[in-house]
PDB file of N, CA and C in Angstrom:
ATOM      1  N   MET A   5      35.275 220.280 231.703  1.00 56.00           N
ATOM      2  CA  MET A   5      36.230 221.418 231.363  1.00 56.00           C
ATOM      3  C   MET A   5      37.345 221.119 232.032  1.00 56.00           C
ATOM      4  N   LEU A   6      37.542 220.826 233.391  1.00 57.00           N
ATOM      5  CA  LEU A   6      38.976 220.508 233.978  1.00 57.00           C
ATOM      6  C   LEU A   6      39.733 219.638 233.265  1.00 57.00           C
ATOM      7  N   ILE A   7      39.081 218.278 232.843  1.00 64.00           N
ATOM      8  CA  ILE A   7      39.988 217.377 232.196  1.00 64.00           C
ATOM      9  C   ILE A   7      40.515 217.733 230.751  1.00 64.00           C
ATOM     10  N   ARG A   8      39.896 218.770 230.213  1.00 70.00           N
ATOM     11  CA  ARG A   8      40.533 219.176 228.702  1.00 70.00           C
ATOM     12  C   ARG A   8      41.508 220.175 229.170  1.00 70.00           C
ATOM     13  N   VAL A   9      41.313 220.963 230.199  1.00 70.00           N
ATOM     14  CA  VAL A   9      42.488 221.930 230.441  1.00 70.00           C
ATOM     15  C   VAL A   9      43.816 221.045 230.960  1.00 70.00           C
ATOM     16  N   LYS A  10      43.695 220.096 231.595  1.00 76.00           N
ATOM     17  CA  LYS A  10      44.718 219.088 232.170  1.00 76.00           C
ATOM     18  C   LYS A  10      45.369 218.348 230.788  1.00 76.00           C
ATOM     19  N   LYS A  11      44.399 217.974 229.987  1.00 82.00           N
ATOM     20  CA  LYS A  11      45.064 217.206 228.680  1.00 82.00           C
ATOM     21  C   LYS A  11      45.798 218.506 227.840  1.00 82.00           C
ATOM     22  N   ALA A  12      45.347 219.402 227.878  1.00 84.00           N
ATOM     23  CA  ALA A  12      46.003 220.670 226.898  1.00 84.00           C
ATOM     24  C   ALA A  12      47.416 220.721 227.660  1.00 84.00           C
ATOM     25  N   GLN A  13      47.409 221.010 228.998  1.00 85.00           N
ATOM     26  CA  GLN A  13      48.666 221.321 229.642  1.00 85.00           C
ATOM     27  C   GLN A  13      49.693 220.292 229.451  1.00 85.00           C
ATOM     28  N   ALA A  14      49.308 219.136 229.367  1.00 86.00           N
ATOM     29  CA  ALA A  14      50.093 217.947 229.522  1.00 86.00           C
ATOM     30  C   ALA A  14      50.604 217.932 228.006  1.00 86.00           C
ATOM     31  N   THR A  15      49.952 218.255 226.932  1.00 88.00           N
ATOM     32  CA  THR A  15      50.169 218.015 225.440  1.00 88.00           C
ATOM     33  C   THR A  15      51.123 219.060 225.395  1.00 88.00           C
ATOM     34  N   THR A  16      50.765 220.559 225.954  1.00 90.00           N
ATOM     35  CA  THR A  16      51.973 221.496 225.620  1.00 90.00           C
ATOM     36  C   THR A  16      53.242 220.899 226.464  1.00 90.00           C
ATOM     37  N   GLU A  17      53.226 220.822 227.702  1.00 90.00           N
ATOM     38  CA  GLU A  17      54.625 220.440 228.211  1.00 90.00           C
ATOM     39  C   GLU A  17      55.145 219.125 227.634  1.00 90.00           C
ATOM     40  N   LEU A  18      54.642 218.249 227.046  1.00 91.00           N
ATOM     41  CA  LEU A  18      55.299 217.046 226.265  1.00 91.00           C
ATOM     42  C   LEU A  18      55.983 217.735 224.932  1.00 91.00           C
ATOM     43  N   ALA A  19      55.107 218.660 224.298  1.00 92.00           N
ATOM     44  CA  ALA A  19      55.716 219.210 223.193  1.00 92.00           C
ATOM     45  C   ALA A  19      57.162 220.119 223.441  1.00 92.00           C
ATOM     46  N   ILE A  20      56.848 220.913 224.420  1.00 94.00           N
ATOM     47  CA  ILE A  20      58.130 221.676 224.912  1.00 94.00           C
ATOM     48  C   ILE A  20      59.439 220.779 225.158  1.00 94.00           C
ATOM     49  N   LEU A  21      58.931 219.878 226.217  1.00 95.00           N
ATOM     50  CA  LEU A  21      60.027 218.960 226.684  1.00 95.00           C
ATOM     51  C   LEU A  21      60.571 217.831 225.353  1.00 95.00           C
ATOM     52  N   GLY A  22      59.572 217.605 224.619  1.00 93.00           N
ATOM     53  CA  GLY A  22      60.132 216.930 223.475  1.00 93.00           C
ATOM     54  C   GLY A  22      60.863 217.795 222.429  1.00 93.00           C
ATOM     55  N   SER A  23      60.964 218.820 222.351  1.00 94.00           N
ATOM     56  CA  SER A  23      61.472 219.789 221.336  1.00 94.00           C
ATOM     57  C   SER A  23      63.002 220.043 222.093  1.00 94.00           C
ATOM     58  N   LEU A  24      62.893 220.112 223.409  1.00 95.00           N
ATOM     59  CA  LEU A  24      64.068 220.354 224.185  1.00 95.00           C
ATOM     60  C   LEU A  24      65.035 219.261 223.992  1.00 95.00           C
ATOM     61  N   LEU A  25      64.562 217.864 224.160  1.00 95.00           N
ATOM     62  CA  LEU A  25      65.261 216.620 223.892  1.00 95.00           C
ATOM     63  C   LEU A  25      65.754 216.658 222.550  1.00 95.00           C
ATOM     64  N   ILE A  26      65.033 217.063 221.610  1.00 95.00           N
ATOM     65  CA  ILE A  26      65.526 216.815 220.274  1.00 95.00           C
ATOM     66  C   ILE A  26      66.769 218.019 220.193  1.00 95.00           C
ATOM     67  N   VAL A  27      66.950 218.962 220.559  1.00 94.00           N
ATOM     68  CA  VAL A  27      67.808 219.927 220.478  1.00 94.00           C
ATOM     69  C   VAL A  27      69.038 219.584 221.211  1.00 94.00           C
ATOM     70  N   ALA A  28      68.815 218.973 222.565  1.00 95.00           N
ATOM     71  CA  ALA A  28      70.003 218.304 223.215  1.00 95.00           C
ATOM     72  C   ALA A  28      70.451 217.231 222.527  1.00 95.00           C
ATOM     73  N   PHE A  29      69.916 215.993 221.917  1.00 94.00           N
ATOM     74  CA  PHE A  29      70.606 215.285 221.126  1.00 94.00           C
ATOM     75  C   PHE A  29      71.275 215.537 219.827  1.00 94.00           C
ATOM     76  N   THR A  30      70.392 216.842 219.382  1.00 92.00           N
ATOM     77  CA  THR A  30      71.348 217.300 218.072  1.00 92.00           C
ATOM     78  C   THR A  30      72.662 217.840 218.662  1.00 92.00           C
ATOM     79  N   PHE A  31      72.595 218.584 219.646  1.00 92.00           N
ATOM     80  CA  PHE A  31      74.027 219.170 219.987  1.00 92.00           C
ATOM     81  C   PHE A  31      74.923 217.935 220.249  1.00 92.00           C
ATOM     82  N   LEU A  32      74.370 216.917 221.145  1.00 93.00           N
ATOM     83  CA  LEU A  32      75.353 216.021 221.301  1.00 93.00           C
ATOM     84  C   LEU A  32      75.889 215.107 220.302  1.00 93.00           C
ATOM     85  N   ILE A  33      74.952 214.884 219.396  1.00 92.00           N
ATOM     86  CA  ILE A  33      75.445 214.124 218.192  1.00 92.00           C
ATOM     87  C   ILE A  33      76.283 215.054 217.125  1.00 92.00           C
ATOM     88  N   ASN A  34      76.145 216.390 217.236  1.00 89.00           N
ATOM     89  CA  ASN A  34      77.097 217.188 216.410  1.00 89.00           C
ATOM     90  C   ASN A  34      78.327 217.281 217.070  1.00 89.00           C
ATOM     91  N   TYR A  35      78.452 217.448 218.388  1.00 91.00           N
ATOM     92  CA  TYR A  35      79.643 217.327 219.144  1.00 91.00           C
ATOM     93  C   TYR A  35      80.531 216.235 219.058  1.00 91.00           C
ATOM     94  N   SER A  36      79.673 214.987 219.261  1.00 92.00           N
ATOM     95  CA  SER A  36      80.393 213.488 219.126  1.00 92.00           C
ATOM     96  C   SER A  36      81.056 213.350 217.863  1.00 92.00           C
ATOM     97  N   GLU A  37      80.248 213.838 216.690  1.00 89.00           N
ATOM     98  CA  GLU A  37      80.997 213.598 215.554  1.00 89.00           C
ATOM     99  C   GLU A  37      81.990 214.424 215.271  1.00 89.00           C
ATOM    100  N   LYS A  38      81.882 215.584 215.666  1.00 88.00           N
ATOM    101  CA  LYS A  38      83.337 216.554 215.685  1.00 88.00           C
ATOM    102  C   LYS A  38      84.357 215.965 216.318  1.00 88.00           C
ATOM    103  N   ILE A  39      84.474 215.317 217.692  1.00 90.00           N
ATOM    104  CA  ILE A  39      85.582 214.977 218.319  1.00 90.00           C
ATOM    105  C   ILE A  39      85.845 213.709 217.760  1.00 90.00           C
ATOM    106  N   ASN A  40      85.181 212.742 217.206  1.00 90.00           N
ATOM    107  CA  ASN A  40      85.324 211.530 216.750  1.00 90.00           C
ATOM    108  C   ASN A  40      86.130 211.893 215.414  1.00 90.00           C
ATOM    109  N   ARG A  41      85.831 212.794 214.493  1.00 87.00           N
ATOM    110  CA  ARG A  41      86.544 213.092 213.050  1.00 87.00           C
ATOM    111  C   ARG A  41      87.792 213.518 213.487  1.00 87.00           C
ATOM    112  N   GLN A  42      87.851 214.566 214.664  1.00 88.00           N
ATOM    113  CA  GLN A  42      89.463 215.028 215.090  1.00 88.00           C
ATOM    114  C   GLN A  42      90.225 213.942 215.735  1.00 88.00           C
ATOM    115  N   GLN A  43      89.762 213.105 216.414  1.00 90.00           N
ATOM    116  CA  GLN A  43      90.478 211.908 216.949  1.00 90.00           C
ATOM    117  C   GLN A  43      90.811 211.017 215.478  1.00 90.00           C
ATOM    118  N   SER A  44      89.840 210.877 214.694  1.00 88.00           N
ATOM    119  CA  SER A  44      90.577 209.938 213.347  1.00 88.00           C
ATOM    120  C   SER A  44      91.582 210.592 212.758  1.00 88.00           C
ATOM    121  N   TYR A  45      91.282 212.055 212.614  1.00 86.00           N
ATOM    122  CA  TYR A  45      92.559 212.659 211.889  1.00 86.00           C
ATOM    123  C   TYR A  45      94.127 212.562 212.595  1.00 86.00           C
ATOM    124  N   LEU A  46      93.886 212.472 213.866  1.00 86.00           N
ATOM    125  CA  LEU A  46      95.079 212.748 214.675  1.00 86.00           C
ATOM    126  C   LEU A  46      95.588 211.479 214.726  1.00 86.00           C
ATOM    127  N   MET A  47      94.903 210.209 214.799  1.00 88.00           N
ATOM    128  CA  MET A  47      95.227 208.961 214.458  1.00 88.00           C
ATOM    129  C   MET A  47      95.968 208.616 213.274  1.00 88.00           C
ATOM    130  N   GLN A  48      95.437 209.099 212.194  1.00 86.00           N
ATOM    131  CA  GLN A  48      95.951 208.895 210.935  1.00 86.00           C
ATOM    132  C   GLN A  48      97.224 209.728 210.766  1.00 86.00           C
ATOM    133  N   ALA A  49      97.388 210.798 211.328  1.00 83.00           N
ATOM    134  CA  ALA A  49      98.767 211.547 211.329  1.00 83.00           C
ATOM    135  C   ALA A  49      99.676 210.789 212.066  1.00 83.00           C
ATOM    136  N   PHE A  50      99.356 210.243 212.991  1.00 83.00           N
ATOM    137  CA  PHE A  50     100.414 209.461 214.091  1.00 83.00           C
ATOM    138  C   PHE A  50     100.718 208.060 213.436  1.00 83.00           C
ATOM    139  N   ARG A  51      99.764 207.465 212.747  1.00 83.00           N
ATOM    140  CA  ARG A  51     100.113 206.345 211.964  1.00 83.00           C
ATOM    141  C   ARG A  51     101.218 206.684 210.734  1.00 83.00           C
ATOM    142  N   GLN A  52     100.883 207.445 210.021  1.00 81.00           N
ATOM    143  CA  GLN A  52     101.955 208.138 208.856  1.00 81.00           C
ATOM    144  C   GLN A  52     103.213 208.321 209.648  1.00 81.00           C
ATOM    145  N   ALA A  53     103.154 209.039 211.042  1.00 78.00           N
ATOM    146  CA  ALA A  53     104.632 209.509 211.415  1.00 78.00           C
ATOM    147  C   ALA A  53     105.319 208.287 211.919  1.00 78.00           C
ATOM    148  N   LEU A  54     104.531 207.230 212.464  1.00 79.00           N
ATOM    149  CA  LEU A  54     105.255 206.056 212.665  1.00 79.00           C
ATOM    150  C   LEU A  54     105.704 205.294 211.580  1.00 79.00           C
ATOM    151  N   GLY A  55     105.295 205.406 210.518  1.00 77.00           N
ATOM    152  CA  GLY A  55     105.590 204.860 209.103  1.00 77.00           C
ATOM    153  C   GLY A  55     106.983 205.363 208.827  1.00 77.00           C
ATOM    154  N   THR A  56     107.388 206.679 208.916  1.00 69.00           N
ATOM    155  CA  THR A  56     108.407 207.184 208.343  1.00 69.00           C
ATOM    156  C   THR A  56     109.509 207.313 209.310  1.00 69.00           C
ATOM    157  N   ARG A  57     110.806 207.472 208.960  1.00 63.00           N
ATOM    158  CA  ARG A  57     111.796 207.176 210.101  1.00 63.00           C
ATOM    159  C   ARG A  57     112.207 208.531 210.544  1.00 63.00           C
ATOM    160  N   GLY A  58     111.883 209.609 209.775  1.00 60.00           N
ATOM    161  CA  GLY A  58     112.142 211.058 210.339  1.00 60.00           C
ATOM    162  C   GLY A  58     110.805 211.583 210.641  1.00 60.00           C
ATOM    163  N   GLY A  59     110.821 212.734 211.521  1.00 60.00           N
ATOM    164  CA  GLY A  59     109.608 213.344 211.928  1.00 60.00           C
ATOM    165  C   GLY A  59     109.159 214.167 210.861  1.00 60.00           C
ATOM    166  N   TYR A  60     108.162 214.745 210.537  1.00 62.00           N
ATOM    167  CA  TYR A  60     107.663 215.649 209.885  1.00 62.00           C
ATOM    168  C   TYR A  60     106.294 216.299 210.430  1.00 62.00           C
ATOM    169  N   THR A  61     106.055 217.470 209.827  1.00 64.00           N
ATOM    170  CA  THR A  61     104.640 218.182 210.164  1.00 64.00           C
ATOM    171  C   THR A  61     103.936 218.012 208.967  1.00 64.00           C
ATOM    172  N   MET A  62     102.602 217.721 209.266  1.00 63.00           N
ATOM    173  CA  MET A  62     101.670 217.734 208.262  1.00 63.00           C
ATOM    174  C   MET A  62     100.684 218.666 208.483  1.00 63.00           C
ATOM    175  N   VAL A  63     100.279 219.692 207.766  1.00 63.00           N
ATOM    176  CA  VAL A  63      99.198 220.800 207.840  1.00 63.00           C
ATOM    177  C   VAL A  63      98.106 220.346 206.990  1.00 63.00           C
ATOM    178  N   ALA A  64      97.105 220.139 207.325  1.00 67.00           N
ATOM    179  CA  ALA A  64      95.879 220.046 206.037  1.00 67.00           C
ATOM    180  C   ALA A  64      94.900 220.801 206.836  1.00 67.00           C
ATOM    181  N   TYR A  65      94.113 221.494 205.626  1.00 66.00           N
ATOM    182  CA  TYR A  65      92.676 221.871 206.177  1.00 66.00           C
ATOM    183  C   TYR A  65      91.647 221.265 205.864  1.00 66.00           C
ATOM    184  N   ARG A  66      90.744 220.746 206.949  1.00 69.00           N
ATOM    185  CA  ARG A  66      89.760 219.739 206.606  1.00 69.00           C
ATOM    186  C   ARG A  66      88.492 220.564 207.167  1.00 69.00           C
ATOM    187  N   ARG A  67      87.551 220.221 206.231  1.00 69.00           N
ATOM    188  CA  ARG A  67      86.181 220.958 206.307  1.00 69.00           C
ATOM    189  C   ARG A  67      85.196 219.699 206.797  1.00 69.00           C
ATOM    190  N   MET A  68      84.669 219.857 208.121  1.00 70.00           N
ATOM    191  CA  MET A  68      83.733 219.052 208.657  1.00 70.00           C
ATOM    192  C   MET A  68      82.288 219.064 207.909  1.00 70.00           C
ATOM    193  N   ALA A  69      81.617 217.863 207.988  1.00 70.00           N
ATOM    194  CA  ALA A  69      80.465 218.022 207.179  1.00 70.00           C
ATOM    195  C   ALA A  69      79.200 218.799 208.239  1.00 70.00           C
ATOM    196  N   ASN A  70      78.281 219.419 207.568  1.00 72.00           N
ATOM    197  CA  ASN A  70      77.383 220.172 208.638  1.00 72.00           C
ATOM    198  C   ASN A  70      76.186 219.443 208.646  1.00 72.00           C
ATOM    199  N   VAL A  71      76.016 218.548 209.851  1.00 72.00           N
ATOM    200  CA  VAL A  71      75.062 217.683 210.070  1.00 72.00           C
ATOM    201  C   VAL A  71      73.643 218.353 210.156  1.00 72.00           C
ATOM    202  N   SER A  72      73.715 219.483 210.946  1.00 75.00           N
ATOM    203  CA  SER A  72      72.309 220.259 211.009  1.00 75.00           C
ATOM    204  C   SER A  72      71.795 220.815 209.881  1.00 75.00           C
ATOM    205  N   ARG A  73      72.677 221.363 208.909  1.00 75.00           N
ATOM    206  CA  ARG A  73      72.233 222.147 207.563  1.00 75.00           C
ATOM    207  C   ARG A  73      73.109 221.352 206.709  1.00 75.00           C
ATOM    208  N   PRO A  74      72.731 220.338 206.145  1.00 70.00           N
ATOM    209  CA  PRO A  74      73.654 219.712 204.855  1.00 70.00           C
ATOM    210  C   PRO A  74      74.040 220.584 203.536  1.00 70.00           C
ATOM    211  N   MET A  75      73.021 221.248 203.359  1.00 73.00           N
ATOM    212  CA  MET A  75      73.325 222.180 202.132  1.00 73.00           C
ATOM    213  C   MET A  75      74.467 223.303 202.456  1.00 73.00           C
ATOM    214  N   GLU A  76      74.789 223.588 203.512  1.00 73.00           N
ATOM    215  CA  GLU A  76      75.888 224.472 203.915  1.00 73.00           C
ATOM    216  C   GLU A  76      77.124 224.009 204.274  1.00 73.00           C
ATOM    217  N   LEU A  77      78.055 224.863 204.224  1.00 70.00           N
ATOM    218  CA  LEU A  77      79.725 224.557 204.393  1.00 70.00           C
ATOM    219  C   LEU A  77      79.706 224.094 205.895  1.00 70.00           C
ATOM    220  N   GLY A  78      80.445 223.064 206.482  1.00 66.00           N
ATOM    221  CA  GLY A  78      80.834 223.051 207.711  1.00 66.00           C
ATOM    222  C   GLY A  78      81.864 223.864 208.348  1.00 66.00           C
ATOM    223  N   GLN A  79      82.430 223.579 209.438  1.00 67.00           N
ATOM    224  CA  GLN A  79      83.492 224.348 210.048  1.00 67.00           C
ATOM    225  C   GLN A  79      84.717 223.709 209.517  1.00 67.00           C
ATOM    226  N   GLY A  80      85.772 224.461 209.590  1.00 60.00           N
ATOM    227  CA  GLY A  80      86.988 223.661 208.965  1.00 60.00           C
ATOM    228  C   GLY A  80      88.041 223.968 210.380  1.00 60.00           C
ATOM    229  N   PHE A  81      89.029 223.245 210.246  1.00 57.00           N
ATOM    230  CA  PHE A  81      89.972 223.105 211.121  1.00 57.00           C
ATOM    231  C   PHE A  81      91.030 222.540 210.692  1.00 57.00           C
ATOM    232  N   PHE A  82      92.565 223.065 211.361  1.00 50.00           N
ATOM    233  CA  PHE A  82      93.718 222.493 210.585  1.00 50.00           C
ATOM    234  C   PHE A  82      94.023 221.388 211.563  1.00 50.00           C
ATOM    235  N   ARG A  83      94.600 220.105 211.040  1.00 47.00           N
ATOM    236  CA  ARG A  83      95.036 219.203 211.760  1.00 47.00           C
ATOM    237  C   ARG A  83      96.541 219.226 211.568  1.00 47.00           C
TER     238      ARG A  83
END
C-alpha cells in the first residue's frame, strides 16, 4: 500500500511541475516573440531613415500574432 501512495504522489507532483513548466515556457516564448518583433520593426524604420536624406516620422499600427490563441486578435502597438 505504501508503494502505491508514493507512486501516486510522484505522479501528481510530476503533473503539477510539468504544467508549471509548460506555462513558464509559453510565457517565455510569447515574450521573446514580442520583443523580437518590436526590434525588427525598429530596425526596419532605422534602415528606411538611413536611406533618406531628411528625417521623417513613421507611425504605423502593427498587430502582433496571438500565439497562445491563434483564432483571436493579438495585441497592437505603434512603432
